[in-house]
Amino acid sequence: MDALAPRFGQVRAEITAACQACGRDPAGVTLVAVSKLHPARAVVAAAALGQRDFGENYAQELRDKAAALAGTPLRWHFIGALQRNKARLVVGTAALVHTVDSAALVGALAQEARRRGLTQDCLVEVNLAGEAQKGGCAPGELGAVLDAVAAAGGALRCLGLMCIPPAAPRAEDSRPHFRRLRGLLEEARAVPRPHVDLRELSMGMSQDFAVAIAEGATLVRIGTALFGERPPRQGP
Ligand SMILES: *Cc1c(COP(=O)(O)O)cnc(C)c1O
C-alpha cells in the first residue's frame, strides 16, 4: 500500500501532461481507478489520496465492496461483462455502467431501474475489432442499442461510448480504435434521441491512456499502473 501515493501521483501527472500536450483541460478527464480483485482496503487507501472514482468488473465484487464502504463519498463504475441476471447487483450501486451492449441488457437494466425508481446512467460498449471473446456491440448495432435506451422512457440514460481495443504491444496500436470510437460518437450525436446525451468516451487503460486522451477520452480506466499487479481471481 505504501507504493500507492507515488503511483497515483505519477499517473495524475501523466494525465495532466497528456492533456497539456493536446491542449485539453485536465478537468475534462476523469481517472477511474480500477480496483477489481484488490481488497476494499486498497480502495480506502486510494480514497485517502483523494481518489473518488473506482472501477469494478464483477457484479458481486462491486456489490460487496460498495456495501463495505457505504457512507464514503465514492463513485463506482461497472466496467465488466454484465449478465442480465446480475443487473440488480449494479443498478443504483454503479454511478455509471460502461458495458451496455445489447437491447436485451438495456431491457434488464431498465426493468431494475424502474423497480428501484431511479435513472441508471450508462455507456454503450462497442467491440471495434470484432473480437469474439469480448463484449460490446458491433459498430453497426450501436444505433439499435441507443434506440433501446431511448425507448426505455428515462429508466436509463446513455452518456457516451466505451471500448477496449485489442491487446497490442504498443500504445500507438490503440490509436485507430480510439479515433474510430470518437467518430462513432460524433455520428451517433447527429441522431437526436431522448435520454441519450453522448458526451463521454471511456477509453484508455494503463498501457495506452495517454494516446486515448489525445484522441478525446473523458474517462480513463487505470488499474495496474495505480495498484500494481492484480491477485488472481478466486471462485466464480
Ligand atoms: C481491468 C480493466 C482495466 C484496467 O486495466 P489495466 O491494464 O490494469 O490498467 C480497464 N478497463 C477494463 C474494462 C478492465 O477490465
PDB file of C-alpha atoms and ligand atoms in Angstrom:
ATOM      1  CA  MET A   1       0.000   0.000   0.000  1.00  0.00           C
ATOM      2  CA  ASP A   2       2.981   2.291   0.630  1.00  0.00           C
ATOM      3  CA  ALA A   3       3.561   2.455  -3.109  1.00  0.00           C
ATOM      4  CA  LEU A   4       0.099   3.883  -3.767  1.00  0.00           C
ATOM      5  CA  ALA A   5       0.837   7.578  -3.233  1.00  0.00           C
ATOM      6  CA  PRO A   6       3.725   7.765  -5.727  1.00  0.00           C
ATOM      7  CA  ARG A   7       1.792   5.693  -8.257  1.00  0.00           C
ATOM      8  CA  PHE A   8      -1.276   7.902  -8.053  1.00  0.00           C
ATOM      9  CA  GLY A   9       0.955  10.984  -8.235  1.00  0.00           C
ATOM     10  CA  GLN A  10       2.713   9.603 -11.307  1.00  0.00           C
ATOM     11  CA  VAL A  11      -0.484   8.668 -13.159  1.00  0.00           C
ATOM     12  CA  ARG A  12      -2.135  12.003 -12.370  1.00  0.00           C
ATOM     13  CA  ALA A  13       0.980  13.804 -13.613  1.00  0.00           C
ATOM     14  CA  GLU A  14       0.920  11.747 -16.834  1.00  0.00           C
ATOM     15  CA  ILE A  15      -2.775  12.558 -17.351  1.00  0.00           C
ATOM     16  CA  THR A  16      -2.052  16.267 -16.899  1.00  0.00           C
ATOM     17  CA  ALA A  17       0.910  16.071 -19.293  1.00  0.00           C
ATOM     18  CA  ALA A  18      -1.157  14.217 -21.919  1.00  0.00           C
ATOM     19  CA  CYS A  19      -3.859  16.901 -21.654  1.00  0.00           C
ATOM     20  CA  GLN A  20      -1.338  19.713 -21.956  1.00  0.00           C
ATOM     21  CA  ALA A  21       0.265  18.079 -24.990  1.00  0.00           C
ATOM     22  CA  CYS A  22      -3.040  18.291 -26.890  1.00  0.00           C
ATOM     23  CA  GLY A  23      -4.431  21.477 -25.382  1.00  0.00           C
ATOM     24  CA  ARG A  24      -7.132  19.853 -23.251  1.00  0.00           C
ATOM     25  CA  ASP A  25      -8.219  20.864 -19.763  1.00  0.00           C
ATOM     26  CA  PRO A  26      -7.241  18.060 -17.325  1.00  0.00           C
ATOM     27  CA  ALA A  27     -10.585  18.638 -15.587  1.00  0.00           C
ATOM     28  CA  GLY A  28     -12.190  17.053 -18.665  1.00  0.00           C
ATOM     29  CA  VAL A  29     -10.575  13.678 -17.963  1.00  0.00           C
ATOM     30  CA  THR A  30     -11.792  11.546 -15.052  1.00  0.00           C
ATOM     31  CA  LEU A  31      -9.421   8.946 -13.654  1.00  0.00           C
ATOM     32  CA  VAL A  32     -11.334   5.755 -12.904  1.00  0.00           C
ATOM     33  CA  ALA A  33      -9.118   3.679 -10.594  1.00  0.00           C
ATOM     34  CA  VAL A  34      -9.759   0.035 -11.480  1.00  0.00           C
ATOM     35  CA  SER A  35      -9.744  -1.772  -8.136  1.00  0.00           C
ATOM     36  CA  LYS A  36     -11.058  -5.151  -9.348  1.00  0.00           C
ATOM     37  CA  LEU A  37      -9.621  -8.109  -7.391  1.00  0.00           C
ATOM     38  CA  HIS A  38      -7.875  -5.770  -4.953  1.00  0.00           C
ATOM     39  CA  PRO A  39      -9.204  -5.708  -1.380  1.00  0.00           C
ATOM     40  CA  ALA A  40     -11.508  -2.988  -0.076  1.00  0.00           C
ATOM     41  CA  ARG A  41      -8.600  -1.610   1.957  1.00  0.00           C
ATOM     42  CA  ALA A  42      -6.816  -0.705  -1.283  1.00  0.00           C
ATOM     43  CA  VAL A  43      -9.850   1.403  -2.187  1.00  0.00           C
ATOM     44  CA  VAL A  44      -9.797   3.014   1.260  1.00  0.00           C
ATOM     45  CA  ALA A  45      -6.091   3.836   0.849  1.00  0.00           C
ATOM     46  CA  ALA A  46      -6.688   5.340  -2.590  1.00  0.00           C
ATOM     47  CA  ALA A  47      -9.672   7.322  -1.310  1.00  0.00           C
ATOM     48  CA  ALA A  48      -7.396   8.777   1.371  1.00  0.00           C
ATOM     49  CA  LEU A  49      -5.272  10.135  -1.504  1.00  0.00           C
ATOM     50  CA  GLY A  50      -8.318  11.938  -2.882  1.00  0.00           C
ATOM     51  CA  GLN A  51      -9.388   9.330  -5.458  1.00  0.00           C
ATOM     52  CA  ARG A  52     -13.194   9.262  -5.881  1.00  0.00           C
ATOM     53  CA  ASP A  53     -13.966   7.151  -8.978  1.00  0.00           C
ATOM     54  CA  PHE A  54     -13.397   3.394  -8.845  1.00  0.00           C
ATOM     55  CA  GLY A  55     -13.972   0.706 -11.474  1.00  0.00           C
ATOM     56  CA  GLU A  56     -15.058  -2.868 -10.812  1.00  0.00           C
ATOM     57  CA  ASN A  57     -15.519  -5.780 -13.250  1.00  0.00           C
ATOM     58  CA  TYR A  58     -17.521  -8.328 -11.292  1.00  0.00           C
ATOM     59  CA  ALA A  59     -21.069  -7.579 -10.170  1.00  0.00           C
ATOM     60  CA  GLN A  60     -20.823  -9.444  -6.868  1.00  0.00           C
ATOM     61  CA  GLU A  61     -17.480  -7.848  -6.009  1.00  0.00           C
ATOM     62  CA  LEU A  62     -18.896  -4.406  -6.778  1.00  0.00           C
ATOM     63  CA  ARG A  63     -21.897  -5.046  -4.552  1.00  0.00           C
ATOM     64  CA  ASP A  64     -19.724  -6.332  -1.681  1.00  0.00           C
ATOM     65  CA  LYS A  65     -17.168  -3.514  -1.861  1.00  0.00           C
ATOM     66  CA  ALA A  66     -19.803  -0.805  -2.191  1.00  0.00           C
ATOM     67  CA  ALA A  67     -21.591  -2.261   0.858  1.00  0.00           C
ATOM     68  CA  ALA A  68     -18.347  -2.469   2.861  1.00  0.00           C
ATOM     69  CA  LEU A  69     -17.549   1.162   2.029  1.00  0.00           C
ATOM     70  CA  ALA A  70     -21.091   2.542   2.307  1.00  0.00           C
ATOM     71  CA  GLY A  71     -21.094   6.071   3.669  1.00  0.00           C
ATOM     72  CA  THR A  72     -17.893   7.072   1.851  1.00  0.00           C
ATOM     73  CA  PRO A  73     -18.295   9.558  -0.999  1.00  0.00           C
ATOM     74  CA  LEU A  74     -17.119   7.200  -3.750  1.00  0.00           C
ATOM     75  CA  ARG A  75     -18.412   6.843  -7.310  1.00  0.00           C
ATOM     76  CA  TRP A  76     -18.454   3.260  -8.574  1.00  0.00           C
ATOM     77  CA  HIS A  77     -18.112   2.383 -12.250  1.00  0.00           C
ATOM     78  CA  PHE A  78     -19.102  -1.030 -13.543  1.00  0.00           C
ATOM     79  CA  ILE A  79     -16.707  -1.933 -16.373  1.00  0.00           C
ATOM     80  CA  GLY A  80     -17.039  -5.717 -16.707  1.00  0.00           C
ATOM     81  CA  ALA A  81     -19.151  -8.057 -18.803  1.00  0.00           C
ATOM     82  CA  LEU A  82     -22.658  -7.922 -17.374  1.00  0.00           C
ATOM     83  CA  GLN A  83     -25.148 -10.774 -17.453  1.00  0.00           C
ATOM     84  CA  ARG A  84     -28.787  -9.779 -17.478  1.00  0.00           C
ATOM     85  CA  ASN A  85     -29.491 -11.700 -14.277  1.00  0.00           C
ATOM     86  CA  LYS A  86     -26.860  -9.587 -12.457  1.00  0.00           C
ATOM     87  CA  ALA A  87     -28.495  -6.283 -13.354  1.00  0.00           C
ATOM     88  CA  ARG A  88     -29.937  -5.989  -9.841  1.00  0.00           C
ATOM     89  CA  LEU A  89     -26.400  -6.036  -8.372  1.00  0.00           C
ATOM     90  CA  VAL A  90     -25.214  -2.991 -10.298  1.00  0.00           C
ATOM     91  CA  VAL A  91     -28.283  -0.772 -10.832  1.00  0.00           C
ATOM     92  CA  GLY A  92     -28.242   2.028  -8.303  1.00  0.00           C
ATOM     93  CA  THR A  93     -24.821   0.946  -6.985  1.00  0.00           C
ATOM     94  CA  ALA A  94     -22.787   1.878 -10.039  1.00  0.00           C
ATOM     95  CA  ALA A  95     -22.911   5.578 -10.850  1.00  0.00           C
ATOM     96  CA  LEU A  96     -22.085   4.579 -14.423  1.00  0.00           C
ATOM     97  CA  VAL A  97     -22.330   1.202 -16.185  1.00  0.00           C
ATOM     98  CA  HIS A  98     -19.767   1.261 -19.022  1.00  0.00           C
ATOM     99  CA  THR A  99     -20.619  -2.046 -20.677  1.00  0.00           C
ATOM    100  CA  VAL A 100     -24.151  -1.950 -22.081  1.00  0.00           C
ATOM    101  CA  ASP A 101     -24.016  -3.796 -25.408  1.00  0.00           C
ATOM    102  CA  SER A 102     -27.456  -5.120 -26.362  1.00  0.00           C
ATOM    103  CA  ALA A 103     -31.111  -4.161 -26.379  1.00  0.00           C
ATOM    104  CA  ALA A 104     -31.716  -7.166 -24.105  1.00  0.00           C
ATOM    105  CA  LEU A 105     -29.304  -5.820 -21.490  1.00  0.00           C
ATOM    106  CA  VAL A 106     -30.863  -2.366 -21.801  1.00  0.00           C
ATOM    107  CA  GLY A 107     -34.199  -4.049 -21.039  1.00  0.00           C
ATOM    108  CA  ALA A 108     -32.897  -5.833 -17.931  1.00  0.00           C
ATOM    109  CA  LEU A 109     -31.221  -2.703 -16.552  1.00  0.00           C
ATOM    110  CA  ALA A 110     -34.251  -0.550 -17.297  1.00  0.00           C
ATOM    111  CA  GLN A 111     -36.591  -3.008 -15.583  1.00  0.00           C
ATOM    112  CA  GLU A 112     -34.454  -2.965 -12.446  1.00  0.00           C
ATOM    113  CA  ALA A 113     -34.068   0.822 -12.536  1.00  0.00           C
ATOM    114  CA  ARG A 114     -37.856   1.208 -12.785  1.00  0.00           C
ATOM    115  CA  ARG A 115     -38.371  -1.199  -9.889  1.00  0.00           C
ATOM    116  CA  ARG A 116     -35.976   0.905  -7.807  1.00  0.00           C
ATOM    117  CA  GLY A 117     -37.436   4.192  -9.031  1.00  0.00           C
ATOM    118  CA  LEU A 118     -34.167   5.597 -10.359  1.00  0.00           C
ATOM    119  CA  THR A 119     -32.411   6.545 -13.575  1.00  0.00           C
ATOM    120  CA  GLN A 120     -29.315   4.475 -14.320  1.00  0.00           C
ATOM    121  CA  ASP A 121     -26.552   6.223 -16.261  1.00  0.00           C
ATOM    122  CA  CYS A 122     -24.697   4.061 -18.744  1.00  0.00           C
ATOM    123  CA  LEU A 123     -22.330   3.934 -21.713  1.00  0.00           C
ATOM    124  CA  VAL A 124     -22.583   1.619 -24.709  1.00  0.00           C
ATOM    125  CA  GLU A 125     -19.566  -0.619 -25.228  1.00  0.00           C
ATOM    126  CA  VAL A 126     -18.536  -1.072 -28.847  1.00  0.00           C
ATOM    127  CA  ASN A 127     -16.484  -4.074 -29.975  1.00  0.00           C
ATOM    128  CA  LEU A 128     -14.468  -2.333 -32.676  1.00  0.00           C
ATOM    129  CA  ALA A 129     -12.321  -5.205 -33.875  1.00  0.00           C
ATOM    130  CA  GLY A 130     -14.982  -7.932 -33.882  1.00  0.00           C
ATOM    131  CA  GLU A 131     -13.216  -9.913 -31.153  1.00  0.00           C
ATOM    132  CA  ALA A 132     -15.470 -12.882 -30.364  1.00  0.00           C
ATOM    133  CA  GLN A 133     -14.236 -13.309 -26.762  1.00  0.00           C
ATOM    134  CA  LYS A 134     -15.004  -9.701 -25.836  1.00  0.00           C
ATOM    135  CA  GLY A 135     -18.209  -7.895 -25.019  1.00  0.00           C
ATOM    136  CA  GLY A 136     -19.511  -4.875 -26.856  1.00  0.00           C
ATOM    137  CA  CYS A 137     -21.939  -4.443 -29.725  1.00  0.00           C
ATOM    138  CA  ALA A 138     -20.767  -4.313 -33.325  1.00  0.00           C
ATOM    139  CA  PRO A 139     -20.447  -0.751 -34.645  1.00  0.00           C
ATOM    140  CA  GLY A 140     -23.423  -1.471 -36.904  1.00  0.00           C
ATOM    141  CA  GLU A 141     -25.587  -2.342 -33.882  1.00  0.00           C
ATOM    142  CA  LEU A 142     -24.874   0.861 -31.964  1.00  0.00           C
ATOM    143  CA  GLY A 143     -27.909   2.696 -33.315  1.00  0.00           C
ATOM    144  CA  ALA A 144     -30.249  -0.114 -32.258  1.00  0.00           C
ATOM    145  CA  VAL A 145     -28.836  -0.184 -28.706  1.00  0.00           C
ATOM    146  CA  LEU A 146     -29.235   3.599 -28.428  1.00  0.00           C
ATOM    147  CA  ASP A 147     -32.799   3.265 -29.752  1.00  0.00           C
ATOM    148  CA  ALA A 148     -33.475   0.763 -26.958  1.00  0.00           C
ATOM    149  CA  VAL A 149     -32.174   3.256 -24.361  1.00  0.00           C
ATOM    150  CA  ALA A 150     -34.393   5.955 -25.858  1.00  0.00           C
ATOM    151  CA  ALA A 151     -37.384   3.598 -25.741  1.00  0.00           C
ATOM    152  CA  ALA A 152     -36.803   2.789 -22.065  1.00  0.00           C
ATOM    153  CA  GLY A 153     -38.533   6.022 -21.185  1.00  0.00           C
ATOM    154  CA  GLY A 154     -35.934   7.520 -18.862  1.00  0.00           C
ATOM    155  CA  ALA A 155     -35.115   4.424 -16.793  1.00  0.00           C
ATOM    156  CA  LEU A 156     -31.698   4.570 -18.427  1.00  0.00           C
ATOM    157  CA  ARG A 157     -29.691   7.491 -19.683  1.00  0.00           C
ATOM    158  CA  CYS A 158     -26.820   6.917 -22.119  1.00  0.00           C
ATOM    159  CA  LEU A 159     -23.945   9.363 -21.744  1.00  0.00           C
ATOM    160  CA  GLY A 160     -21.417   8.017 -24.224  1.00  0.00           C
ATOM    161  CA  LEU A 161     -19.363   5.123 -25.548  1.00  0.00           C
ATOM    162  CA  MET A 162     -16.703   2.758 -24.266  1.00  0.00           C
ATOM    163  CA  CYS A 163     -14.189   0.451 -25.949  1.00  0.00           C
ATOM    164  CA  ILE A 164     -11.400  -1.983 -25.109  1.00  0.00           C
ATOM    165  CA  PRO A 165      -9.082  -2.170 -28.139  1.00  0.00           C
ATOM    166  CA  PRO A 166      -7.318  -5.440 -28.972  1.00  0.00           C
ATOM    167  CA  ALA A 167      -4.306  -6.167 -26.759  1.00  0.00           C
ATOM    168  CA  ALA A 168      -1.259  -4.848 -28.603  1.00  0.00           C
ATOM    169  CA  PRO A 169       2.410  -4.337 -27.850  1.00  0.00           C
ATOM    170  CA  ARG A 170       2.482  -0.589 -28.454  1.00  0.00           C
ATOM    171  CA  ALA A 171       0.147   2.102 -27.138  1.00  0.00           C
ATOM    172  CA  GLU A 172       0.092   3.618 -30.621  1.00  0.00           C
ATOM    173  CA  ASP A 173      -1.647   0.466 -31.889  1.00  0.00           C
ATOM    174  CA  SER A 174      -4.752   1.553 -29.952  1.00  0.00           C
ATOM    175  CA  ARG A 175      -4.947   4.955 -31.613  1.00  0.00           C
ATOM    176  CA  PRO A 176      -7.029   3.982 -34.677  1.00  0.00           C
ATOM    177  CA  HIS A 177      -9.559   2.257 -32.403  1.00  0.00           C
ATOM    178  CA  PHE A 178      -9.852   5.285 -30.119  1.00  0.00           C
ATOM    179  CA  ARG A 179     -10.238   7.535 -33.135  1.00  0.00           C
ATOM    180  CA  ARG A 180     -12.941   5.306 -34.541  1.00  0.00           C
ATOM    181  CA  LEU A 181     -14.885   5.322 -31.259  1.00  0.00           C
ATOM    182  CA  ARG A 182     -14.804   9.099 -31.279  1.00  0.00           C
ATOM    183  CA  GLY A 183     -16.063   9.065 -34.866  1.00  0.00           C
ATOM    184  CA  LEU A 184     -18.921   6.744 -33.878  1.00  0.00           C
ATOM    185  CA  LEU A 185     -19.811   9.104 -31.008  1.00  0.00           C
ATOM    186  CA  GLU A 186     -19.952  12.053 -33.380  1.00  0.00           C
ATOM    187  CA  GLU A 187     -22.071  10.135 -35.903  1.00  0.00           C
ATOM    188  CA  ALA A 188     -24.491   8.983 -33.223  1.00  0.00           C
ATOM    189  CA  ARG A 189     -24.790  12.521 -31.845  1.00  0.00           C
ATOM    190  CA  ALA A 190     -26.191  13.595 -35.204  1.00  0.00           C
ATOM    191  CA  VAL A 191     -29.296  11.483 -34.456  1.00  0.00           C
ATOM    192  CA  PRO A 192     -31.155  13.091 -31.532  1.00  0.00           C
ATOM    193  CA  ARG A 193     -32.731  10.572 -29.161  1.00  0.00           C
ATOM    194  CA  PRO A 194     -34.435  11.119 -25.805  1.00  0.00           C
ATOM    195  CA  HIS A 195     -32.356  10.042 -22.792  1.00  0.00           C
ATOM    196  CA  VAL A 196     -29.243   9.839 -24.961  1.00  0.00           C
ATOM    197  CA  ASP A 197     -26.706  12.613 -24.367  1.00  0.00           C
ATOM    198  CA  LEU A 198     -23.425  11.468 -25.881  1.00  0.00           C
ATOM    199  CA  ARG A 199     -20.502  13.313 -24.322  1.00  0.00           C
ATOM    200  CA  GLU A 200     -18.302  10.677 -22.653  1.00  0.00           C
ATOM    201  CA  LEU A 201     -15.620   8.465 -24.180  1.00  0.00           C
ATOM    202  CA  SER A 202     -14.426   5.731 -21.810  1.00  0.00           C
ATOM    203  CA  MET A 203     -11.179   4.583 -23.362  1.00  0.00           C
ATOM    204  CA  GLY A 204      -7.563   4.056 -22.325  1.00  0.00           C
ATOM    205  CA  MET A 205      -6.011   1.729 -19.750  1.00  0.00           C
ATOM    206  CA  SER A 206      -2.582   1.582 -18.057  1.00  0.00           C
ATOM    207  CA  GLN A 207      -0.735   0.975 -21.330  1.00  0.00           C
ATOM    208  CA  ASP A 208      -2.404   3.476 -23.609  1.00  0.00           C
ATOM    209  CA  PHE A 209      -4.234   6.170 -21.647  1.00  0.00           C
ATOM    210  CA  ALA A 210      -2.041   8.996 -22.947  1.00  0.00           C
ATOM    211  CA  VAL A 211      -2.966   8.078 -26.535  1.00  0.00           C
ATOM    212  CA  ALA A 212      -6.637   7.803 -25.511  1.00  0.00           C
ATOM    213  CA  ILE A 213      -6.542  11.301 -24.030  1.00  0.00           C
ATOM    214  CA  ALA A 214      -5.038  12.648 -27.250  1.00  0.00           C
ATOM    215  CA  GLU A 215      -7.991  11.050 -29.089  1.00  0.00           C
ATOM    216  CA  GLY A 216     -10.617  12.547 -26.776  1.00  0.00           C
ATOM    217  CA  ALA A 217     -11.058  10.192 -23.798  1.00  0.00           C
ATOM    218  CA  THR A 218     -13.082  11.704 -20.948  1.00  0.00           C
ATOM    219  CA  LEU A 219     -12.823   8.635 -18.690  1.00  0.00           C
ATOM    220  CA  VAL A 220      -9.617   6.607 -18.444  1.00  0.00           C
ATOM    221  CA  ARG A 221      -9.789   3.234 -16.672  1.00  0.00           C
ATOM    222  CA  ILE A 222      -6.468   2.500 -14.982  1.00  0.00           C
ATOM    223  CA  GLY A 223      -5.687  -0.466 -12.754  1.00  0.00           C
ATOM    224  CA  THR A 224      -2.171  -1.877 -12.862  1.00  0.00           C
ATOM    225  CA  ALA A 225      -0.351   1.462 -13.065  1.00  0.00           C
ATOM    226  CA  LEU A 226      -2.083   2.502  -9.813  1.00  0.00           C
ATOM    227  CA  PHE A 227      -2.467  -0.672  -7.749  1.00  0.00           C
ATOM    228  CA  GLY A 228       0.230  -2.949  -9.208  1.00  0.00           C
ATOM    229  CA  GLU A 229      -0.385  -6.466 -10.459  1.00  0.00           C
ATOM    230  CA  ARG A 230      -3.787  -7.918  -9.629  1.00  0.00           C
ATOM    231  CA  PRO A 231      -4.102 -11.001  -7.436  1.00  0.00           C
ATOM    232  CA  PRO A 232      -5.628 -13.993  -9.290  1.00  0.00           C
ATOM    233  CA  ARG A 233      -9.402 -14.277  -9.356  1.00  0.00           C
ATOM    234  CA  GLN A 234     -10.891 -16.766  -6.856  1.00  0.00           C
ATOM    235  CA  GLY A 235     -14.157 -18.601  -7.416  1.00  0.00           C
ATOM    236  CA  PRO A 236     -16.942 -17.617  -9.819  1.00  0.00           C
TER     237      PRO A 236
HETATM  238  C1  LIG B   1      -9.035  -4.452 -15.895  1.00  0.00           C
HETATM  239  C2  LIG B   1      -9.585  -3.434 -16.770  1.00  0.00           C
HETATM  240  C3  LIG B   1      -8.982  -2.165 -16.871  1.00  0.00           C
HETATM  241  C4  LIG B   1      -7.672  -1.808 -16.198  1.00  0.00           C
HETATM  242  O1  LIG B   1      -6.629  -2.410 -16.886  1.00  0.00           O
HETATM  243  P1  LIG B   1      -5.079  -2.069 -16.524  1.00  0.00           P
HETATM  244  O2  LIG B   1      -4.339  -2.559 -17.713  1.00  0.00           O
HETATM  245  O3  LIG B   1      -4.782  -2.835 -15.283  1.00  0.00           O
HETATM  246  O4  LIG B   1      -4.978  -0.610 -16.342  1.00  0.00           O
HETATM  247  C5  LIG B   1      -9.615  -1.211 -17.659  1.00  0.00           C
HETATM  248  N1  LIG B   1     -10.755  -1.482 -18.309  1.00  0.00           N
HETATM  249  C6  LIG B   1     -11.361  -2.677 -18.236  1.00  0.00           C
HETATM  250  C7  LIG B   1     -12.622  -2.915 -18.968  1.00  0.00           C
HETATM  251  C8  LIG B   1     -10.782  -3.692 -17.482  1.00  0.00           C
HETATM  252  O5  LIG B   1     -11.377  -4.887 -17.439  1.00  0.00           O
END
